[in-house]
XYZ file of C-alpha atoms in Angstrom:
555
model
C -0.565 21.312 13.224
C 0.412 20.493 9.740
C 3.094 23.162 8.355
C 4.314 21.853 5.253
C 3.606 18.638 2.836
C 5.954 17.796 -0.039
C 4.793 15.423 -2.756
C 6.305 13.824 -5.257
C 5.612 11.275 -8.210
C 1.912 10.940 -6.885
C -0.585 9.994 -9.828
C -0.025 13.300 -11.817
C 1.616 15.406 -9.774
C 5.552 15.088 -10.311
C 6.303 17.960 -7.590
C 4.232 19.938 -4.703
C 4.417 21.468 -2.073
C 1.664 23.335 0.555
C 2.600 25.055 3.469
C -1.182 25.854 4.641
C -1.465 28.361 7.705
C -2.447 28.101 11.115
C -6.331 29.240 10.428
C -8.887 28.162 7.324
C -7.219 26.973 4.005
C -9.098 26.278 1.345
C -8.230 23.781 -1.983
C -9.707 24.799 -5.557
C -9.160 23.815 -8.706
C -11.624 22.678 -11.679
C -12.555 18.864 -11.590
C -9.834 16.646 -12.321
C -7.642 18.908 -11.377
C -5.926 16.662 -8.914
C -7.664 18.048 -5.439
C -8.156 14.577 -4.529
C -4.956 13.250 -4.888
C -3.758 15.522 -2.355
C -5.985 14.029 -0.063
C -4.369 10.854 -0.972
C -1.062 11.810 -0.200
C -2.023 12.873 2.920
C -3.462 9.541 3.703
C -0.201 7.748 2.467
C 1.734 9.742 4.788
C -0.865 8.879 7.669
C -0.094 5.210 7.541
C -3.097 4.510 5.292
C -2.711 1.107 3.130
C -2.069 2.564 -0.817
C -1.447 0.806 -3.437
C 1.670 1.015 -5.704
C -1.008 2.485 -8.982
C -0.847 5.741 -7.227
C 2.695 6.014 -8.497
C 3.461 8.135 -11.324
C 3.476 6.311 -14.744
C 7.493 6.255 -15.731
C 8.645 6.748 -11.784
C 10.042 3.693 -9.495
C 9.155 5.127 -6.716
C 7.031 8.139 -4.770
C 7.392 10.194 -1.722
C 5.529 12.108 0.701
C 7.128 14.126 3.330
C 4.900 16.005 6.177
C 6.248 18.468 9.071
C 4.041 18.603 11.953
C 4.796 21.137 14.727
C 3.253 21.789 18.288
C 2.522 17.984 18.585
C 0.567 17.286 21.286
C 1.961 14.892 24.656
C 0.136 11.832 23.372
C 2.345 11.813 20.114
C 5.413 12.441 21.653
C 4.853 9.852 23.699
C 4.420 7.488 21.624
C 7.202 8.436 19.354
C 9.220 8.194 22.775
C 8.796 4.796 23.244
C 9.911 4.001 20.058
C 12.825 5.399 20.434
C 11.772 9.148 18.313
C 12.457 12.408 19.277
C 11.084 15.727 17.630
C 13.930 18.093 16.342
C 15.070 21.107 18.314
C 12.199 23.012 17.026
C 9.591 20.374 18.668
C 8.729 19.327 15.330
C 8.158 15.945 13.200
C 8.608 15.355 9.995
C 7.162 11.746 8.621
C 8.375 10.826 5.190
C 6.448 8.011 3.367
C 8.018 6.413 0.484
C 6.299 3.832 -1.791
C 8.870 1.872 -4.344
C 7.556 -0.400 -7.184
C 10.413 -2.683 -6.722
C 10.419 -2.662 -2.627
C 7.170 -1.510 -1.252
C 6.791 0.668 1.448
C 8.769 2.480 4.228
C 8.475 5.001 6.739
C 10.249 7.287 8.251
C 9.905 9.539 11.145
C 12.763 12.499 11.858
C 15.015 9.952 9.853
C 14.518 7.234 12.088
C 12.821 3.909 10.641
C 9.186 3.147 11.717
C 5.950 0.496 10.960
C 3.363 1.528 9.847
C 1.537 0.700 13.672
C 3.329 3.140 15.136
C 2.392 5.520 12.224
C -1.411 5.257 12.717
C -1.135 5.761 16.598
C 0.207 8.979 15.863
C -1.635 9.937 12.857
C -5.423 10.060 15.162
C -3.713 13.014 17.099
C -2.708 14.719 13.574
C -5.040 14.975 11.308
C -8.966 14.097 11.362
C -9.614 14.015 7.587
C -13.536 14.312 7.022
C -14.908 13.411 3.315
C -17.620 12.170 2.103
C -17.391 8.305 2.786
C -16.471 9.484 6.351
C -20.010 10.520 6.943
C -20.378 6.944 7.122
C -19.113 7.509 10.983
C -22.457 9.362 11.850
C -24.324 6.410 9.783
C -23.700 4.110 12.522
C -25.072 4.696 15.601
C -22.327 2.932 17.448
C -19.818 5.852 17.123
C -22.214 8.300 18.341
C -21.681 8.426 22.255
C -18.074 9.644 20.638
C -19.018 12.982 20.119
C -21.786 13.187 23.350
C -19.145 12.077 25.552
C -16.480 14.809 23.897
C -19.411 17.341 24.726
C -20.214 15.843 27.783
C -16.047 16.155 29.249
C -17.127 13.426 31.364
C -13.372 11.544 31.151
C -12.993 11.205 35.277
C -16.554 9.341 34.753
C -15.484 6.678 32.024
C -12.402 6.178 34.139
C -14.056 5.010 36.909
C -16.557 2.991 34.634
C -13.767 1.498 32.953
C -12.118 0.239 36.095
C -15.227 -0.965 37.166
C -15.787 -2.508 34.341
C -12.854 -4.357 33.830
C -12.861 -5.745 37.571
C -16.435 -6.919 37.014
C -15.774 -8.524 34.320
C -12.544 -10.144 35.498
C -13.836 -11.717 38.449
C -16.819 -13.317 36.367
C -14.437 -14.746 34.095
C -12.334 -16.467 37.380
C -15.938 -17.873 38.430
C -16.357 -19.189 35.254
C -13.580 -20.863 35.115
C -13.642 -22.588 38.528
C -17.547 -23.834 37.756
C -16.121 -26.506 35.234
C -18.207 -29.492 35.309
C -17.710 -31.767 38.062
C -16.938 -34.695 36.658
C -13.546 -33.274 34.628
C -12.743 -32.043 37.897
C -12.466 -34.936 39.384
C -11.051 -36.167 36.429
C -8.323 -33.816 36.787
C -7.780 -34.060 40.245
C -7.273 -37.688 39.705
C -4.904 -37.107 37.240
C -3.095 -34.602 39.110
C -2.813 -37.176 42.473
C -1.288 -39.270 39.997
C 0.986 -37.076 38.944
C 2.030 -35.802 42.058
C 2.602 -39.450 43.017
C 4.512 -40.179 40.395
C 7.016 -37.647 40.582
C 7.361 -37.654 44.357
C 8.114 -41.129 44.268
C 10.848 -40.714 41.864
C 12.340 -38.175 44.068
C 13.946 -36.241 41.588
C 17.167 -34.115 42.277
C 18.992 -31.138 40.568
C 22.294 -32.941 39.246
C 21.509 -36.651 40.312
C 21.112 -37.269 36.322
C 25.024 -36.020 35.452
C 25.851 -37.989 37.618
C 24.618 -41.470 37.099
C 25.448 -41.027 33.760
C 29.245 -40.709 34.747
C 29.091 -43.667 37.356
C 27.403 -45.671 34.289
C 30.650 -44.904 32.317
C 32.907 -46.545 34.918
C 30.824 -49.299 35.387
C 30.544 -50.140 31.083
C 34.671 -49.729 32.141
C 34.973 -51.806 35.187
C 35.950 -55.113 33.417
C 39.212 -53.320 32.055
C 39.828 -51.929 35.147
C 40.046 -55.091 36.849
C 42.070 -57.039 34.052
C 44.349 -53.991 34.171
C 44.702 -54.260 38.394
C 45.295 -57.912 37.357
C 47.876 -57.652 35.479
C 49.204 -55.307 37.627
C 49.131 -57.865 40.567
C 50.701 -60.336 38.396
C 53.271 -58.052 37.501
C 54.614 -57.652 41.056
C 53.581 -60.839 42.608
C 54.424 -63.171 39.195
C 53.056 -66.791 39.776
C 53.377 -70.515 39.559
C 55.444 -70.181 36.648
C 57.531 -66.920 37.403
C 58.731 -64.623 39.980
C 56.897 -61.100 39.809
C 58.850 -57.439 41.026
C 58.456 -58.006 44.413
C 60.170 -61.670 44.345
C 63.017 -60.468 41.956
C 63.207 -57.058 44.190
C 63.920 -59.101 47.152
C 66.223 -61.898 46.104
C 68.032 -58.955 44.368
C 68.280 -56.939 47.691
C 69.360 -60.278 49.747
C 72.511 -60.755 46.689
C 73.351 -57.004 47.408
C 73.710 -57.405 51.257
C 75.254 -60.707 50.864
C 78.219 -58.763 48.917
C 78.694 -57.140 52.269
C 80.395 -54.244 50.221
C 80.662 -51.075 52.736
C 80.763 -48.817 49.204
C 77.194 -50.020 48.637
C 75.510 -49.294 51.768
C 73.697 -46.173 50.285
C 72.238 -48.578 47.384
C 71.330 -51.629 50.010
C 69.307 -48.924 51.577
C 67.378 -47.331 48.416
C 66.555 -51.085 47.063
C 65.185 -51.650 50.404
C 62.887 -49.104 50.376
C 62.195 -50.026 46.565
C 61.408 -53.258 47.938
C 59.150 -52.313 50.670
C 57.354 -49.748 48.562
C 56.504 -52.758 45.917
C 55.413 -54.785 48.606
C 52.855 -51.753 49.868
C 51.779 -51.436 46.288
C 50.991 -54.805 45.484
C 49.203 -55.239 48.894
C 46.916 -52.128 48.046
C 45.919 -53.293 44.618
C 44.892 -56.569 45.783
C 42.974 -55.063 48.564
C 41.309 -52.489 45.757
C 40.382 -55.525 43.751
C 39.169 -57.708 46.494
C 36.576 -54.422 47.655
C 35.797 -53.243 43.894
C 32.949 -50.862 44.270
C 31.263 -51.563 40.635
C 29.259 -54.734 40.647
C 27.014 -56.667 38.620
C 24.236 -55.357 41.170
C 25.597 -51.686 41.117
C 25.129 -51.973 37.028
C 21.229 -52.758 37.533
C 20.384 -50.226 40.244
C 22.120 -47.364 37.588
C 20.195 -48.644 34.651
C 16.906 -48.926 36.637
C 17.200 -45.140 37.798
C 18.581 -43.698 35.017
C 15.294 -45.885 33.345
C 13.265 -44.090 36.158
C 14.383 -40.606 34.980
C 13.771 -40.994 31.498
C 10.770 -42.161 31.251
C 9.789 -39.146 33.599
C 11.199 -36.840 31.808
C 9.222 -37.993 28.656
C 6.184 -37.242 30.652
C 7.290 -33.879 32.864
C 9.482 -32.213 31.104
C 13.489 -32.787 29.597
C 15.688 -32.091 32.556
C 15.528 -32.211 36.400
C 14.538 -28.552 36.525
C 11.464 -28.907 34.455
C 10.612 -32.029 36.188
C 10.357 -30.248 39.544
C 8.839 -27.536 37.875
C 5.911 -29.421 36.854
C 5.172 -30.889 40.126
C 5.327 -27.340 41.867
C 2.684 -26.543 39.281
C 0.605 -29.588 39.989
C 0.570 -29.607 43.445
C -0.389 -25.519 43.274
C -3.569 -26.678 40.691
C -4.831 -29.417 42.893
C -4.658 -26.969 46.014
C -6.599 -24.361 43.910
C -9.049 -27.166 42.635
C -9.502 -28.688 46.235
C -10.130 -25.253 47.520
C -12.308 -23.872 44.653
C -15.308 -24.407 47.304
C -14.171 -21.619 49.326
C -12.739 -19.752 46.178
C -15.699 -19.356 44.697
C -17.701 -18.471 47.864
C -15.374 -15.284 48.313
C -15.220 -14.773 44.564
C -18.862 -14.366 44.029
C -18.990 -12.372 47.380
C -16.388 -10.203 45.883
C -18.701 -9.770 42.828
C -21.410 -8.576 44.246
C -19.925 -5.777 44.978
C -17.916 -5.642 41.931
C -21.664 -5.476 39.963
C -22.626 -2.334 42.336
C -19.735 -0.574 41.760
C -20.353 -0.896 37.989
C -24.031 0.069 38.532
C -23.085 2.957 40.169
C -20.413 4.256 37.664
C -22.620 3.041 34.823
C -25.500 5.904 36.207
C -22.479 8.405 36.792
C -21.599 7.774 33.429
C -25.185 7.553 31.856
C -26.151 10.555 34.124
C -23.244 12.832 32.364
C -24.367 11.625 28.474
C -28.076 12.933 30.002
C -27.051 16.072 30.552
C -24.989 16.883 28.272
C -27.454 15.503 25.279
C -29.794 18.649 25.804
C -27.174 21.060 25.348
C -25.995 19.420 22.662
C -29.051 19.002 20.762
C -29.568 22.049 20.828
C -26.515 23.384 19.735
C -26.494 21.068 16.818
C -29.722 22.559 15.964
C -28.610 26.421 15.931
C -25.514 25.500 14.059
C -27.727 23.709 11.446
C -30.546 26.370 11.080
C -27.788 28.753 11.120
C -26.861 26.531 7.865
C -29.699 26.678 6.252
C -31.502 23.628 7.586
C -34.398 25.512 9.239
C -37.241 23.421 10.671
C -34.465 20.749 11.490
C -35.102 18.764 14.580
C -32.027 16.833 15.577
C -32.035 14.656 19.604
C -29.906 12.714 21.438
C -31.481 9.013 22.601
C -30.117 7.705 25.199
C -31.524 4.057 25.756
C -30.373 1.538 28.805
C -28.543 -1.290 27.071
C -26.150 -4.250 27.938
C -22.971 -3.480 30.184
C -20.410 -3.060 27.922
C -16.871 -1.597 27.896
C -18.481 2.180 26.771
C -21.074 1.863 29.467
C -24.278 0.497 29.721
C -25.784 3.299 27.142
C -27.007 2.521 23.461
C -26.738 6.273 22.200
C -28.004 7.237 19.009
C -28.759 10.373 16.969
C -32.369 10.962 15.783
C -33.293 13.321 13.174
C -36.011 15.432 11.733
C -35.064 17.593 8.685
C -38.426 19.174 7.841
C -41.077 20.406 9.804
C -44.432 18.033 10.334
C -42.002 15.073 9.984
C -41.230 12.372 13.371
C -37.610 12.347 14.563
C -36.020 9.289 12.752
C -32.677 7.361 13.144
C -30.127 9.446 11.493
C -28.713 6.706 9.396
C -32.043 6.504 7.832
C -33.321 9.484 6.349
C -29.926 11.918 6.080
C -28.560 12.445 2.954
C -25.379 13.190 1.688
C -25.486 16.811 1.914
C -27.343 16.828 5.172
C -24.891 14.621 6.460
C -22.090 16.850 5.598
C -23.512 19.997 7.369
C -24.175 17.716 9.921
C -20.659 16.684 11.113
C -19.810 20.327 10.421
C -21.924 21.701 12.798
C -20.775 18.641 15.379
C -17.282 19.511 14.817
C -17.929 23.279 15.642
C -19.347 22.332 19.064
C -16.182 19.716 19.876
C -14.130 22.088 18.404
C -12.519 23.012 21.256
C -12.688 19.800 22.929
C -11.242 17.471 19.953
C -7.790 17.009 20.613
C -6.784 16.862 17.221
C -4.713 19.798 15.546
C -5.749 19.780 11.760
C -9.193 18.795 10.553
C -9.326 17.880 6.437
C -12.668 18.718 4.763
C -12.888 17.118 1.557
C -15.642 18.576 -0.478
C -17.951 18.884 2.616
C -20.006 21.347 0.383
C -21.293 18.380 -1.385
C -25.251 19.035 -2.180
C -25.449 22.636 -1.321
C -25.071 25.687 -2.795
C -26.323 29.295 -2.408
C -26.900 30.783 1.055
C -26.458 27.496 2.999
C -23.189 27.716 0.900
C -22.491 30.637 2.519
C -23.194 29.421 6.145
C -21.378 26.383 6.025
C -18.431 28.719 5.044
C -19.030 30.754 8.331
C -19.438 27.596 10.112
C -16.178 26.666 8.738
C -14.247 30.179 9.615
C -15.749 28.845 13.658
C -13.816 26.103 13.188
C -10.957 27.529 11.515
C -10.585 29.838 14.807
C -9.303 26.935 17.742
C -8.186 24.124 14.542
C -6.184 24.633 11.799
C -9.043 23.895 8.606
C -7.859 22.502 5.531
C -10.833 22.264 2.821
C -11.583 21.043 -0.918
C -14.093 22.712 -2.000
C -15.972 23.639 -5.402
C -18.158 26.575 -3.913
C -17.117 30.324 -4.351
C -18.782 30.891 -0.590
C -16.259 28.632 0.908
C -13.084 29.766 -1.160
C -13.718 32.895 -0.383
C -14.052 33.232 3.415
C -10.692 31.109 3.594
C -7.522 32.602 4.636
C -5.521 30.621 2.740
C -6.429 29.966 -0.758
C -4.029 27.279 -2.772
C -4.975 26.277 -6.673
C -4.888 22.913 -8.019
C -4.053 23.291 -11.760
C -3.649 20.636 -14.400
C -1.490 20.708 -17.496
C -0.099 18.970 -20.463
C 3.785 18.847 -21.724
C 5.333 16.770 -24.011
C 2.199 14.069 -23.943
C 2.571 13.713 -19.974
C 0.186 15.296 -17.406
C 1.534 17.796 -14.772
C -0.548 19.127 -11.603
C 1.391 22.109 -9.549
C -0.610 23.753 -6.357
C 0.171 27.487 -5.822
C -0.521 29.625 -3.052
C -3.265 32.597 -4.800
C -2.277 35.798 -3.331
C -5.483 38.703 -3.691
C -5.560 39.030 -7.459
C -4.927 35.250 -8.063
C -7.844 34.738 -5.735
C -10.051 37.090 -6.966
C -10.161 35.215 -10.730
C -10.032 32.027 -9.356
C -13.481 32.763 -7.091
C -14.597 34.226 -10.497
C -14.285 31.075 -12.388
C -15.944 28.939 -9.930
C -18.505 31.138 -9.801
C -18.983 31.904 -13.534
C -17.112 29.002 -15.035
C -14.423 29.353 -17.870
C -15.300 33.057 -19.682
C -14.174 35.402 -16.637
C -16.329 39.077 -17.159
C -16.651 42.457 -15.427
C -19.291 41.074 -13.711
C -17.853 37.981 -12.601
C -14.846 39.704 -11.664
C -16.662 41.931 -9.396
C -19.057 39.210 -7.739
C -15.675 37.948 -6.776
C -14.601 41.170 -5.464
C -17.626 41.466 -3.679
C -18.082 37.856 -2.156
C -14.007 38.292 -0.700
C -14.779 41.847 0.843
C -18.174 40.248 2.365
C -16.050 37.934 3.433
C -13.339 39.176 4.831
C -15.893 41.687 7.127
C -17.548 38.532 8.183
């Protein structure tokens, strides 16, 4: 339910503020007056698109805040899983601001928002119903809407819906496995190939690291070896000179020849110099003589690491994705190969997906049926009770296509004088008898609508006198489960609201100001009085007014 709107800088209104109550409010104000740009800053602050005109001329920017309390569990759901939480009072308050510089934002309890999430919640707020939205009843495609809100027939779409959706997803696998034959083979080639290709490259996790490291020593080897080589020649010398070994051991032989018993320590450590030398060289000719890098070993690591590139241009960039794609192949082809006997259980399995959805589609079709008598009639009282006597107004409920509604085409027919046929809706209603239309529909969902606040703008529109005065009853119905917010230019209406706010206009200092005040009894009774009479209030005028509130108020 809406308990309080705040605007500012909309249009001509600098500052207002409504607190409307939890029954029938009602919105006057002579034309011009600004009634509609309320309703426009209720639609900014429901997510609607608005453009930047709407702000004040000489303001950057303008701002709409709305408190909503009781929220239902759908909205607090969704404001849930966005990370929004009503305040301790379970209420929300959404704040719209629109900048001339910066555009939009929203927020909800202070918490940043989109606009999406915005018009999820706004559907469970606030049905606004104005002229142009009559358009909804002009298409016959919205009408199993309200039948099926009549109807309370929820458990039944369920079902249909599942039904529906399993129908329709197992068609869609049988379509896709009755591809023409010969891109199945096709593919199936290709895949073989494939498959082929990468099993006989036997890739493995790691093997590419690895080569790449063993092609690094093998780009090295040649100064490996003319290092070891030098080593060698270093302790073995050659034709020309002795190397560390030679010079080690002629040394030691001088030492023991000296025969000194003060150097026996040192005869001992240069033998064991000499010996290690000796062991040294040895093992670094027998390295070089079994190098493990060849000319061949350089080939073979090119050729693979060749092999892996190229496959990886083809399967994917690393060893991972490589594998990957042949798990993926190999599961196509098995699903292709076996498509046969896919299919064969797939269309088995839809044959009994199709009488399931026949039988919730006559479930479903069967509650619209009985529920469109009821409801004809009912729309029928509630619009003879308006002053559309005569009216005749059906349901027709025609077998159609499966769809994701059900397999019904339902649409409203209409006769609105006597002697006349029943006609689509959408082509002989007019605006007027479109408006007590909807009215009367939304008395009967009333209670079923699961929306808090309903917004009549100017759904008097075409009427006048005693209809005037039923549509007002019609509206005090309403008012009684929904909180019933309505512009309106008829004394009938005004009257039997509970509510009453004005809409005035003025001028100061060249600019335009519009305020909204709430009309307590007296306030009410002259402003009845002037829509009744115009500007010149008299005695007479004065006490129609009287009258019409005490009439209504006993109503």
């Amino acid at each position: 339910m809406l308990k309080s709107i705040h605007i500012e800088n909309i249009a001509v209104i600098e500052s207002a503020d409504i607190e409307p109550i939890n029954g029938f409010n009602a919105l006057t104000g002579e034309t011009g007056a600004g009634k509609s740009i309320i309703i426009d800053a209720i639609n900014a602050v429901l997510g609607e698109r608005t453009s930047k005109d709407i702000i004040r001329t000489g303001a950057e920017k303008a701002q709409v805040f709305a408190v909503f309390g009781d929220i239902s569990r759908s909205v607090a759901d969704i404001l849930s899983d966005n990370g929004i939480e009503p305040d301790d009072d379970g209420n929300i308050c959404i704040q719209r601001t629109l900048s001339r510089s910066s555009g939009s934002n929203i927020r909800i309890n202070g918490v940043p928002a989109t606009t999406q999430v915005l018009k999820e919640i706004s559907g469970y707020l606030i049905n606004i119903h104005g002229q142009h939205d009559s358009q909804m009843l002009l298409r016959p495609e919205n009408h199993y809407i309200y039948l099926d809100l009549v109807a309370d027939n929820q458990k039944e779409r369920d079902t249909y819906a599942e039904a529906f959706k399993r129908f329709t997803d197992i068609r869609r696998r049988i379509k896709e496995l009755e591809t023409d034959e010969d891109k199945k083979y096709d593919r199936i080639d290709l895949l073989k190939f494939q498959i082929s290709e990468l099993e006989a490259a036997d890739v493995k996790v790691g093997e590419l690291e690895e080569l790449k490291k063993t092609k690094e020593l093998i780009e090295n080897s040649e100064k490996i070896l003319k290092s070891l080589n030098e080593c060698v020649l270093m302790l073995n010398g050659d034709m020309d000179s002795d190397g560390a070994v030679t010079l080690t051991s002629s040394a030691l032989k001088f030492l023991e020849k000296a025969a000194d018993p003060a150097l026996s320590k040192t005869v001992t450590e240069l033998s064991g110099v000499s010996d290690t030398l000796y062991s040294i060289a040895d093992a670094v000719r027998n390295y070089i003589s079994d190098f493990p890098y060849s000319k061949e070993d350089a080939e073979k690591t090119d050729e693979r690491l060749d092999t892996l590139h190229r496959m990886m241009l083809k399967y994917g960039n690393s060893e991972e994705a490589m594998l990957s794609f042949l798990d993926k192949a190999k599961a196509e082809l098995e699903a292709i190969e076996m498509g046969d006997e896919l299919l064969s259980r797939l269309e088995a399995e839809l044959i009994e997906a199709e009488n399931s959805l026949v039988s919730a589609g006559q479930k479903l079709s069967a509650s619209r049926k009985k529920a469109a008598k009821a409801f004809s009639e009912a729309v029928c009282e509630n619009l003879s009770f308006m002053d559309m006597n005569g009216v005749k107004f059906t349901v027709d409920i025609k077998e159609g296509k499966y769809s994701k509604i059900g397999r019904d085409n339902v649409e409203f027919f209409i006769s609105a004088n006597a002697g006349e046929s029943l006609k689509p809706l959408n082509k002989v209603a007019s605006g007027g008898e479109l408006s007590r239309i909807m009215l009367a529909i939304k008395s009967i969902i009333a209670d079923k609508d699961n929306v808090d606040t309903l917004i009549f703008d100017e759904i008097d529109t075409g009427i006048s006198g005693r209809a005037a005065s039923k549509v007002a009853v019609q509206l005090q119905k309403v008012s009684v489960l929904r909180q019933v917010i309505c512009v309106t230019h008829l004394a009938q209406i005004a009257a039997a609201s509970t509510g009453h706010f004005l809409i005035e206009k003025s001028t100061r200092d060249g600019k335009t100001f519009t305020s909204v005040t709430r009309l307590v009894e007296d306030e009410r009774i002259n402003e009845i009085a002037r829509i009744m009479s115009g500007t010149e209030l008299t005695e007479n005028t004065i006490n129609s007014a009287k009258e019409l509130l005490d009439r209504s108020k006993i109503r």
